[in-house]
Amino acid sequence: MSDASTEPRGGGPGSGLRSRLGAGLVVARSAAARLSRSRRLRAFLPAIAVGLCAALVGVAVLTAGGELTTVAEQPHEAVSGFPGADVTPDPPPAAGVTPATITPTPTPTPTPVAGDPGSGSGAGAGAGGTVLTGGAPTRLTFGMHVSQIDEGAWPSVSVGTFRIWNADSTWGALEPSPGQWNFARLDARVEMARARGASVLLVLSHPPGWASSRPDLQGYNGSPAPPRDVAEWRNYVATVAARYAGRIEAYEIWNEPNLAQFFVGSPQQLGELTRVAAEAINANDSQALVVSAGFSARTGGAESYFREYVASGIASAIDVVGIHIYPYPGSGPESMVGLAQRFRSIASSAGLSGKPMWNTEIGYGRTPDYLVSETAAASLVLRTYLVLPAAGLVRNYWYMWDDREFIGLYMVGSDRRSPTGAAYRFAEAQQWLAGAQVERCSDGSGAWVCTLQHADGPSVTIAWSLSGEVSVPVPAGATIAYAFGGDSSGATAGAAYSVGTTPVLFAPGPLPSLG
């Protein structure tokens, strides 16, 4: 939507109310789409998104009296998938009964597991803890969402790809009546991204009431229920793919389907919708990538739902595995490495080991007692785009550029235009990381230490601590240390150097790109 009051604010942060509203239409017809070689190769190109994520406006549920009731917008600090709390899914309610809000329960801290050949990284436990090998950030690794794009709120920093998921881009918004299409706003957003050199990732989801198997359920300018007829779903996807052939790079099949405010169908129904969508996309734009549904990874029951979904026969239909990872309040991307690797392991067991994984939503939330400080924000930006690609998440779509109500790490000031220090660090992180191969990241001796090799430059080392000051040895050959967002100073190889939560880059000499 064009204003913050009506813009859905993202599946990941707005995850809560883990309640079943009933099963939708059982979709028949299966035909797995074979992937073209060109799309498979392109899927491995790390990319970034700037997108329109969505907010928690609410989902309509049927009351005992048969009338529609809207579940009120939930503050992000009180819902799952966003830093602060998680919930465990409850059984489906009886027909005609309004589901109760679930009491949040913490999710156990994830434990890193070994990476697999298709993850783009390996992870394991070394003498000091986690060890990651691999990852190659590019400009396209740095993703973004924007809520007020219609008011010209395009980021003032470089972004590589733009994720569109909002009330003006769902099926319900595009085809409110059978055969009556409204592409004006989506056209404008796609062209705005392309004019700035950003690729586009579009979420396909939410049928209009007339096409829903549960027209009584409404939310996000469409219905969270599966479509009543798979043929109508196919036509919707084909129409969009044909219109934007060569202009939209990738399509994500549904947003956070493991949360009932977004999808009330089964994993098997979602698998069928994914396969049908892939067929329609391939037939109308053979170069477009198909991304699996982006799961809210921290939500209770997410892994079991994801396991059923990827086992439903989607391996040959998709090019990319989608996931949404939001760190807990007060923690950083390092805490999510184990969770990312667990989802990768599940995907691999279903024949998806050769597919790249994209984190199509990533952000840092707020609670009544926690807001990310400006110093911490700068550190988190760089660490996010270094650690997560090393963990196999080749794209990471920041949620979001211009949100200040629910997001605790501000990219813009109160005017929703002026960039903050974190926004400048987003640009600086690209200078530090884009074009580098991450050779190794480890968390031994109280500090994280990552070595990177630039194709057209020297090998460098980046080090930081998660809290307090820690001494690390200056790497061999290093003569200068750059503080992220700060100044540089001399360094002596082999000598002890104190690092804190602000990352420090050690280089063998001055790097012109860093000043």
XYZ file of C-alpha atoms in Angstrom:
515
model
C 0.000 0.000 0.000
C 1.037 3.599 -0.305
C 1.022 4.450 3.371
C 2.393 2.828 6.473
C -0.988 2.458 8.116
C -2.212 -0.029 5.547
C 1.018 -1.646 4.377
C 1.236 -5.257 5.607
C 4.470 -5.396 7.547
C 6.182 -8.525 6.550
C 5.583 -12.158 7.083
C 8.589 -12.789 9.265
C 8.176 -10.064 11.833
C 4.424 -10.333 11.724
C 4.293 -13.973 12.549
C 1.938 -14.937 15.345
C -1.532 -16.357 15.940
C -0.455 -19.853 15.003
C -3.986 -21.105 14.624
C -5.606 -23.365 12.070
C -8.708 -21.966 10.454
C -9.594 -25.144 8.600
C -8.398 -27.062 5.632
C -8.893 -25.624 2.180
C -9.540 -27.187 -1.154
C -7.776 -30.485 -1.804
C -5.934 -29.713 -5.000
C -5.543 -32.506 -7.525
C -3.440 -32.774 -10.662
C 0.280 -33.223 -10.347
C 2.922 -32.592 -12.970
C 6.457 -31.733 -11.930
C 8.102 -29.016 -13.971
C 11.554 -29.711 -15.275
C 13.960 -26.842 -14.850
C 15.888 -25.325 -17.713
C 19.645 -25.422 -17.414
C 19.903 -21.667 -17.806
C 17.676 -21.014 -14.832
C 19.566 -23.491 -12.674
C 22.822 -21.751 -13.405
C 21.352 -18.317 -12.762
C 19.944 -19.497 -9.467
C 23.452 -19.654 -8.082
C 24.104 -15.963 -8.729
C 23.914 -14.352 -5.287
C 21.467 -11.493 -5.374
C 19.959 -8.849 -3.123
C 16.490 -7.706 -2.768
C 14.821 -4.510 -2.147
C 11.265 -5.324 -1.620
C 8.051 -4.503 -0.132
C 7.568 -6.883 2.752
C 4.283 -6.789 4.558
C 2.848 -5.885 7.900
C 0.404 -7.570 10.149
C -2.882 -5.986 9.113
C -4.912 -9.051 10.162
C -6.678 -12.065 8.782
C -10.416 -12.566 8.814
C -11.744 -15.551 10.714
C -15.224 -16.975 10.939
C -16.982 -16.466 14.259
C -19.515 -18.770 15.850
C -22.259 -16.524 14.550
C -21.028 -16.867 10.996
C -19.849 -13.251 10.700
C -16.406 -12.098 9.697
C -14.121 -10.875 12.425
C -10.687 -9.391 11.828
C -7.833 -10.482 14.027
C -6.311 -7.209 15.168
C -2.830 -6.185 14.141
C -0.317 -7.701 16.531
C 2.733 -5.818 17.795
C 5.837 -7.536 16.487
C 7.331 -7.928 19.917
C 4.416 -10.199 20.837
C 4.373 -12.468 17.843
C 6.416 -15.338 16.518
C 9.070 -15.125 13.882
C 10.169 -11.750 15.201
C 12.653 -11.194 18.011
C 10.947 -11.607 21.339
C 8.714 -14.645 21.322
C 7.768 -17.793 19.479
C 4.658 -19.918 19.456
C 3.799 -23.558 19.055
C 1.068 -24.466 16.549
C -2.249 -25.598 17.954
C -4.687 -28.109 16.459
C -7.383 -26.945 14.042
C -10.385 -25.362 15.782
C -13.870 -26.693 15.317
C -15.798 -25.200 12.432
C -17.313 -21.841 13.249
C -15.162 -21.250 16.316
C -12.858 -18.263 16.541
C -9.319 -19.460 17.348
C -7.814 -18.191 20.587
C -4.493 -16.375 20.691
C -1.684 -18.742 21.602
C 0.588 -18.003 24.517
C 4.125 -17.508 23.175
C 6.688 -20.110 24.205
C 10.421 -19.868 23.606
C 12.084 -21.899 20.884
C 15.316 -23.657 21.908
C 18.526 -22.051 20.707
C 19.517 -23.806 17.474
C 22.675 -25.901 17.289
C 24.892 -25.717 14.179
C 24.949 -28.827 12.009
C 27.214 -29.816 9.172
C 26.617 -28.113 5.843
C 25.986 -30.096 2.687
C 27.524 -29.844 -0.778
C 24.705 -27.695 -2.141
C 24.653 -25.113 0.620
C 27.509 -23.034 -0.666
C 29.149 -23.450 2.718
C 30.173 -26.022 5.204
C 29.563 -25.735 8.920
C 30.905 -27.775 11.722
C 32.274 -27.615 15.210
C 35.958 -26.829 15.395
C 38.118 -26.478 18.473
C 36.608 -23.079 19.168
C 33.036 -23.708 18.035
C 31.365 -22.955 14.700
C 33.405 -23.050 11.500
C 31.929 -21.867 8.185
C 33.636 -22.231 4.836
C 32.342 -20.714 1.625
C 30.090 -17.900 0.518
C 30.731 -15.146 -2.000
C 28.834 -11.899 -1.323
C 28.128 -9.670 -4.308
C 26.060 -6.547 -4.743
C 23.149 -8.899 -5.309
C 23.540 -10.373 -1.835
C 22.273 -7.147 -0.280
C 18.466 -7.209 -0.315
C 15.818 -4.747 0.813
C 12.102 -4.181 1.322
C 10.417 -0.776 1.088
C 6.951 0.062 2.412
C 6.421 3.596 1.062
C 7.808 3.139 -2.403
C 4.777 4.890 -3.923
C 5.863 8.066 -2.131
C 9.327 7.826 -3.610
C 10.971 6.217 -0.590
C 13.474 4.286 -2.662
C 16.659 3.609 -0.645
C 19.414 6.175 -0.995
C 21.986 3.361 -1.007
C 22.684 0.731 -3.627
C 20.520 -2.388 -3.599
C 20.591 -5.278 -6.017
C 17.122 -6.789 -5.868
C 13.713 -5.833 -4.602
C 11.208 -8.193 -2.959
C 7.568 -7.266 -3.534
C 5.113 -8.692 -1.045
C 2.284 -6.380 -0.113
C -1.424 -5.669 -0.353
C -1.141 -4.270 -3.874
C 0.634 -7.232 -5.430
C -1.279 -10.296 -4.245
C -3.610 -12.180 -6.550
C -6.529 -10.628 -4.691
C -5.251 -7.147 -5.516
C -4.367 -7.897 -9.123
C -7.594 -9.682 -10.124
C -10.364 -8.515 -7.761
C -13.012 -9.783 -10.208
C -12.680 -12.651 -12.699
C -10.747 -11.431 -15.717
C -10.516 -7.848 -14.424
C -6.820 -7.122 -13.921
C -5.246 -4.152 -12.171
C -1.499 -3.977 -12.806
C -0.915 -0.220 -12.513
C 0.797 -0.151 -9.133
C 2.778 -3.332 -9.674
C 3.906 -2.029 -13.078
C 5.179 1.149 -11.435
C 7.063 -0.703 -8.730
C 8.707 -3.122 -11.124
C 9.835 -0.291 -13.378
C 11.110 1.757 -10.430
C 13.331 -1.134 -9.385
C 14.561 -1.812 -12.896
C 15.364 1.860 -13.465
C 17.711 1.651 -10.482
C 19.383 -1.538 -11.597
C 17.629 -3.793 -9.096
C 16.138 -7.147 -9.985
C 12.682 -8.077 -8.702
C 11.436 -10.976 -6.585
C 7.624 -11.148 -6.528
C 5.596 -13.209 -4.065
C 2.637 -15.086 -5.582
C -0.159 -15.729 -3.083
C -3.583 -14.900 -1.621
C -6.433 -15.530 -4.057
C -9.316 -13.059 -4.235
C -12.480 -14.056 -2.418
C -14.174 -15.260 -5.593
C -11.290 -17.700 -6.262
C -10.726 -18.866 -2.688
C -11.786 -22.194 -1.217
C -12.649 -20.201 1.920
C -14.021 -16.821 0.785
C -15.012 -16.119 4.398
C -11.307 -15.799 5.242
C -9.821 -12.497 4.142
C -6.583 -10.642 4.804
C -3.669 -9.040 2.927
C -5.958 -8.106 0.042
C -6.809 -11.719 -0.576
C -7.504 -14.975 1.185
C -5.035 -17.148 3.133
C -6.922 -20.238 1.950
C -5.848 -22.282 -1.082
C -7.638 -21.431 -4.337
C -10.881 -23.260 -5.066
C -9.648 -24.411 -8.475
C -6.030 -25.087 -9.392
C -6.820 -24.054 -12.979
C -7.621 -20.524 -11.795
C -4.357 -20.444 -9.845
C -2.503 -21.556 -12.974
C -4.133 -18.810 -15.031
C -3.197 -16.152 -12.447
C 0.443 -17.233 -12.362
C 0.643 -17.551 -16.153
C -0.877 -14.094 -16.664
C 1.633 -12.466 -14.312
C 4.621 -14.374 -15.692
C 3.708 -13.520 -19.281
C 3.219 -9.835 -18.508
C 6.525 -9.462 -16.701
C 8.637 -11.863 -18.774
C 12.190 -10.548 -18.783
C 11.336 -7.939 -16.141
C 10.779 -9.990 -12.986
C 13.746 -12.181 -12.144
C 12.156 -14.559 -9.635
C 8.833 -15.644 -8.129
C 8.371 -16.823 -4.548
C 5.438 -19.182 -4.069
C 3.646 -17.844 -0.991
C 4.815 -15.957 2.077
C 5.304 -17.797 5.376
C 2.749 -20.545 4.744
C 3.431 -22.121 8.136
C 1.581 -19.196 9.755
C -2.215 -19.320 9.637
C -2.677 -15.625 8.887
C -0.918 -16.309 5.589
C -1.959 -19.867 4.657
C -4.457 -22.350 6.091
C -3.815 -25.218 3.705
C -1.649 -28.297 4.167
C 2.006 -28.736 3.164
C 0.835 -31.087 0.415
C -1.586 -28.498 -0.982
C 1.213 -25.953 -0.951
C 3.427 -28.409 -2.791
C 0.812 -28.827 -5.515
C 0.431 -25.054 -5.850
C 4.213 -24.760 -6.122
C 4.432 -27.350 -8.897
C 1.573 -25.817 -10.866
C 3.034 -22.324 -10.477
C 6.421 -23.547 -11.698
C 4.829 -25.044 -14.810
C 3.042 -21.780 -15.576
C 6.159 -19.683 -14.988
C 8.384 -21.945 -17.086
C 5.895 -21.865 -19.956
C 5.777 -18.062 -20.038
C 9.264 -16.995 -18.943
C 11.888 -19.727 -19.130
C 14.518 -17.464 -17.578
C 12.570 -16.666 -14.409
C 13.558 -18.411 -11.188
C 11.067 -20.259 -8.994
C 11.616 -19.830 -5.252
C 9.947 -22.123 -2.748
C 7.634 -20.685 -0.124
C 9.536 -18.560 2.389
C 9.050 -20.178 5.797
C 9.059 -18.341 9.120
C 11.935 -20.435 10.436
C 11.769 -19.576 14.141
C 8.109 -20.413 14.583
C 7.182 -23.535 16.524
C 6.453 -26.396 14.135
C 8.217 -24.701 11.211
C 10.712 -27.485 10.636
C 8.107 -30.260 10.555
C 5.878 -28.264 8.166
C 8.886 -27.479 5.979
C 9.899 -31.150 5.962
C 6.458 -32.196 4.682
C 6.447 -29.415 2.094
C 9.820 -30.226 0.537
C 8.926 -33.925 0.552
C 5.776 -33.240 -1.497
C 7.552 -33.489 -4.851
C 8.784 -29.927 -5.401
C 12.458 -30.767 -6.005
C 12.218 -30.538 -9.794
C 9.854 -27.562 -9.690
C 11.945 -24.998 -7.822
C 15.295 -23.330 -8.419
C 15.796 -21.809 -4.977
C 14.883 -22.720 -1.390
C 13.331 -19.792 0.510
C 13.510 -19.125 4.245
C 12.934 -16.242 6.695
C 15.384 -15.914 9.575
C 14.999 -13.238 12.250
C 17.543 -13.271 15.098
C 16.365 -13.008 18.690
C 16.455 -9.599 20.423
C 19.909 -8.739 21.633
C 21.530 -11.356 19.388
C 23.039 -11.260 15.937
C 23.164 -13.354 12.779
C 25.653 -15.720 14.394
C 22.840 -17.124 16.553
C 20.915 -18.193 13.443
C 23.649 -20.230 11.746
C 22.475 -23.497 13.283
C 18.853 -22.861 12.294
C 19.832 -22.104 8.704
C 21.893 -25.271 8.532
C 19.049 -27.367 9.936
C 16.699 -26.145 7.207
C 19.410 -26.810 4.642
C 19.772 -30.353 5.960
C 16.012 -30.943 5.705
C 15.979 -29.604 2.145
C 18.921 -31.787 1.186
C 17.190 -34.900 2.457
C 14.352 -34.141 0.009
C 16.639 -33.904 -3.013
C 17.296 -30.158 -2.841
C 20.994 -30.239 -1.966
C 21.911 -28.637 -5.281
C 19.600 -25.660 -4.819
C 20.813 -22.354 -3.360
C 19.028 -20.955 -0.325
C 17.773 -17.371 -0.094
C 16.860 -15.631 3.129
C 14.027 -13.575 1.669
C 13.416 -11.722 4.945
C 15.966 -10.713 7.583
C 15.680 -8.001 10.197
C 16.124 -7.026 13.810
C 13.044 -6.324 15.834
C 12.194 -4.426 18.940
C 10.527 -5.209 22.239
C 9.308 -2.800 24.925
C 12.698 -3.237 26.592
C 14.950 -3.501 23.579
C 15.829 -1.228 20.679
C 18.987 -1.659 18.622
C 21.485 1.099 19.394
C 23.140 2.993 16.560
C 26.508 1.404 17.352
C 25.041 -2.095 17.470
C 23.077 -1.455 14.267
C 26.232 -0.663 12.316
C 27.870 -3.868 13.504
C 24.802 -6.019 12.782
C 24.573 -4.823 9.186
C 28.065 -5.998 8.275
C 27.864 -9.209 10.284
C 24.537 -10.114 8.649
C 25.949 -9.891 5.143
C 29.138 -11.711 6.068
C 28.023 -14.539 8.358
C 24.778 -15.539 6.639
C 26.277 -15.900 3.135
C 29.079 -17.924 4.737
C 26.341 -20.105 6.243
C 24.882 -20.709 2.773
C 22.246 -17.946 2.524
C 23.405 -16.400 -0.728
C 20.768 -13.655 -0.758
C 19.491 -11.758 2.268
C 16.558 -9.371 1.840
C 16.589 -6.726 4.573
C 13.256 -6.032 6.232
C 12.924 -3.108 5.841
C 14.203 0.248 4.633
C 11.572 2.664 5.933
C 9.826 0.927 8.843
C 10.092 2.471 12.315
C 7.051 1.078 14.132
C 7.994 -2.573 14.344
C 11.624 -2.778 13.288
C 14.225 -2.030 15.932
C 17.114 -1.290 13.572
C 16.340 1.968 11.803
C 17.616 2.642 8.287
C 15.823 6.000 8.063
C 14.960 8.846 10.399
C 11.508 9.849 11.588
C 10.800 11.446 8.186
C 11.206 7.979 6.611
C 13.607 9.456 4.081
C 16.828 10.583 5.758
C 19.323 7.711 6.003
C 20.671 6.761 9.417
C 24.159 5.587 10.263
C 22.970 2.010 9.716
C 21.977 2.890 6.145
C 25.439 4.259 5.445
C 26.899 1.097 6.936
C 24.708 -0.913 4.542
C 26.521 0.832 1.701
C 29.918 0.452 3.366
C 29.333 -3.265 3.907
C 29.056 -3.660 0.152
C 32.461 -2.004 -0.223
C 33.954 -4.403 2.302
C 32.329 -7.595 1.066
C 31.094 -7.430 -2.535
C 33.230 -9.501 -4.855
C 35.001 -11.394 -2.077
C 35.151 -15.125 -1.480
C 34.662 -16.022 2.170
C 37.305 -18.652 2.819
C 36.569 -19.301 6.479
C 34.598 -17.908 9.423
C 35.039 -19.235 12.950
C 34.152 -18.165 16.470
C 37.088 -19.470 18.453
C 38.851 -17.697 21.335
C 35.945 -15.394 22.115
C 35.918 -13.650 18.744
C 34.552 -14.269 15.282
C 37.287 -14.194 12.643
C 36.589 -14.374 8.891
C 39.115 -14.481 6.064
C 38.129 -13.219 2.620
C 39.848 -13.211 -0.742
C 38.955 -10.523 -3.280
C 39.329 -11.558 -6.904
C 41.134 -8.327 -7.772
C 42.720 -7.605 -4.420
C 44.450 -8.992 -1.362
C 43.303 -11.440 1.253
C 41.817 -9.666 4.271
C 40.609 -10.684 7.709
C 37.587 -9.318 9.584
C 37.266 -9.840 13.336
C 34.776 -8.868 16.046
C 33.467 -10.004 19.413
C 29.866 -10.582 20.440
C 30.394 -8.644 23.683
C 33.210 -6.706 25.262
C 36.804 -6.408 24.120
C 38.791 -9.441 22.955
C 42.426 -9.649 21.874
C 43.148 -11.291 18.534
C 46.496 -11.727 16.791
C 47.037 -9.485 13.796
C 47.130 -11.781 10.729
C 50.393 -12.415 8.924
C 51.153 -9.712 6.377
C 48.628 -7.212 7.762
C 49.853 -3.648 8.271
C 46.629 -1.672 8.641
C 43.346 -2.087 10.535
C 40.079 -0.498 9.407
C 37.266 -0.082 11.940
C 33.862 -0.547 10.310
C 32.300 2.899 10.037
C 35.394 4.480 11.558
C 39.064 5.248 11.079
C 42.093 3.157 10.208
C 45.241 2.562 12.216
C 48.543 0.775 11.871
C 48.838 -2.894 12.778
C 51.780 -5.240 13.333
C 51.528 -8.846 12.202
C 51.504 -11.236 15.139
C 50.821 -8.540 17.713
C 47.707 -8.589 19.885
C 44.913 -6.297 18.715
C 41.811 -5.507 20.759
C 38.491 -5.829 18.924
C 34.962 -5.207 20.195
C 31.520 -5.595 18.692
C 32.463 -3.225 15.860
C 34.160 -5.334 13.166
C 37.767 -4.566 12.256
C 39.267 -5.374 8.853
C 42.981 -6.233 8.690
C 44.690 -5.675 5.335
C 48.279 -5.908 4.027
C 48.155 -2.271 3.007
C 45.825 0.661 2.327
C 42.668 -0.252 0.419
C 41.557 2.656 -1.806
C 37.938 1.527 -1.744
C 37.869 1.894 2.044
C 39.522 5.320 2.180
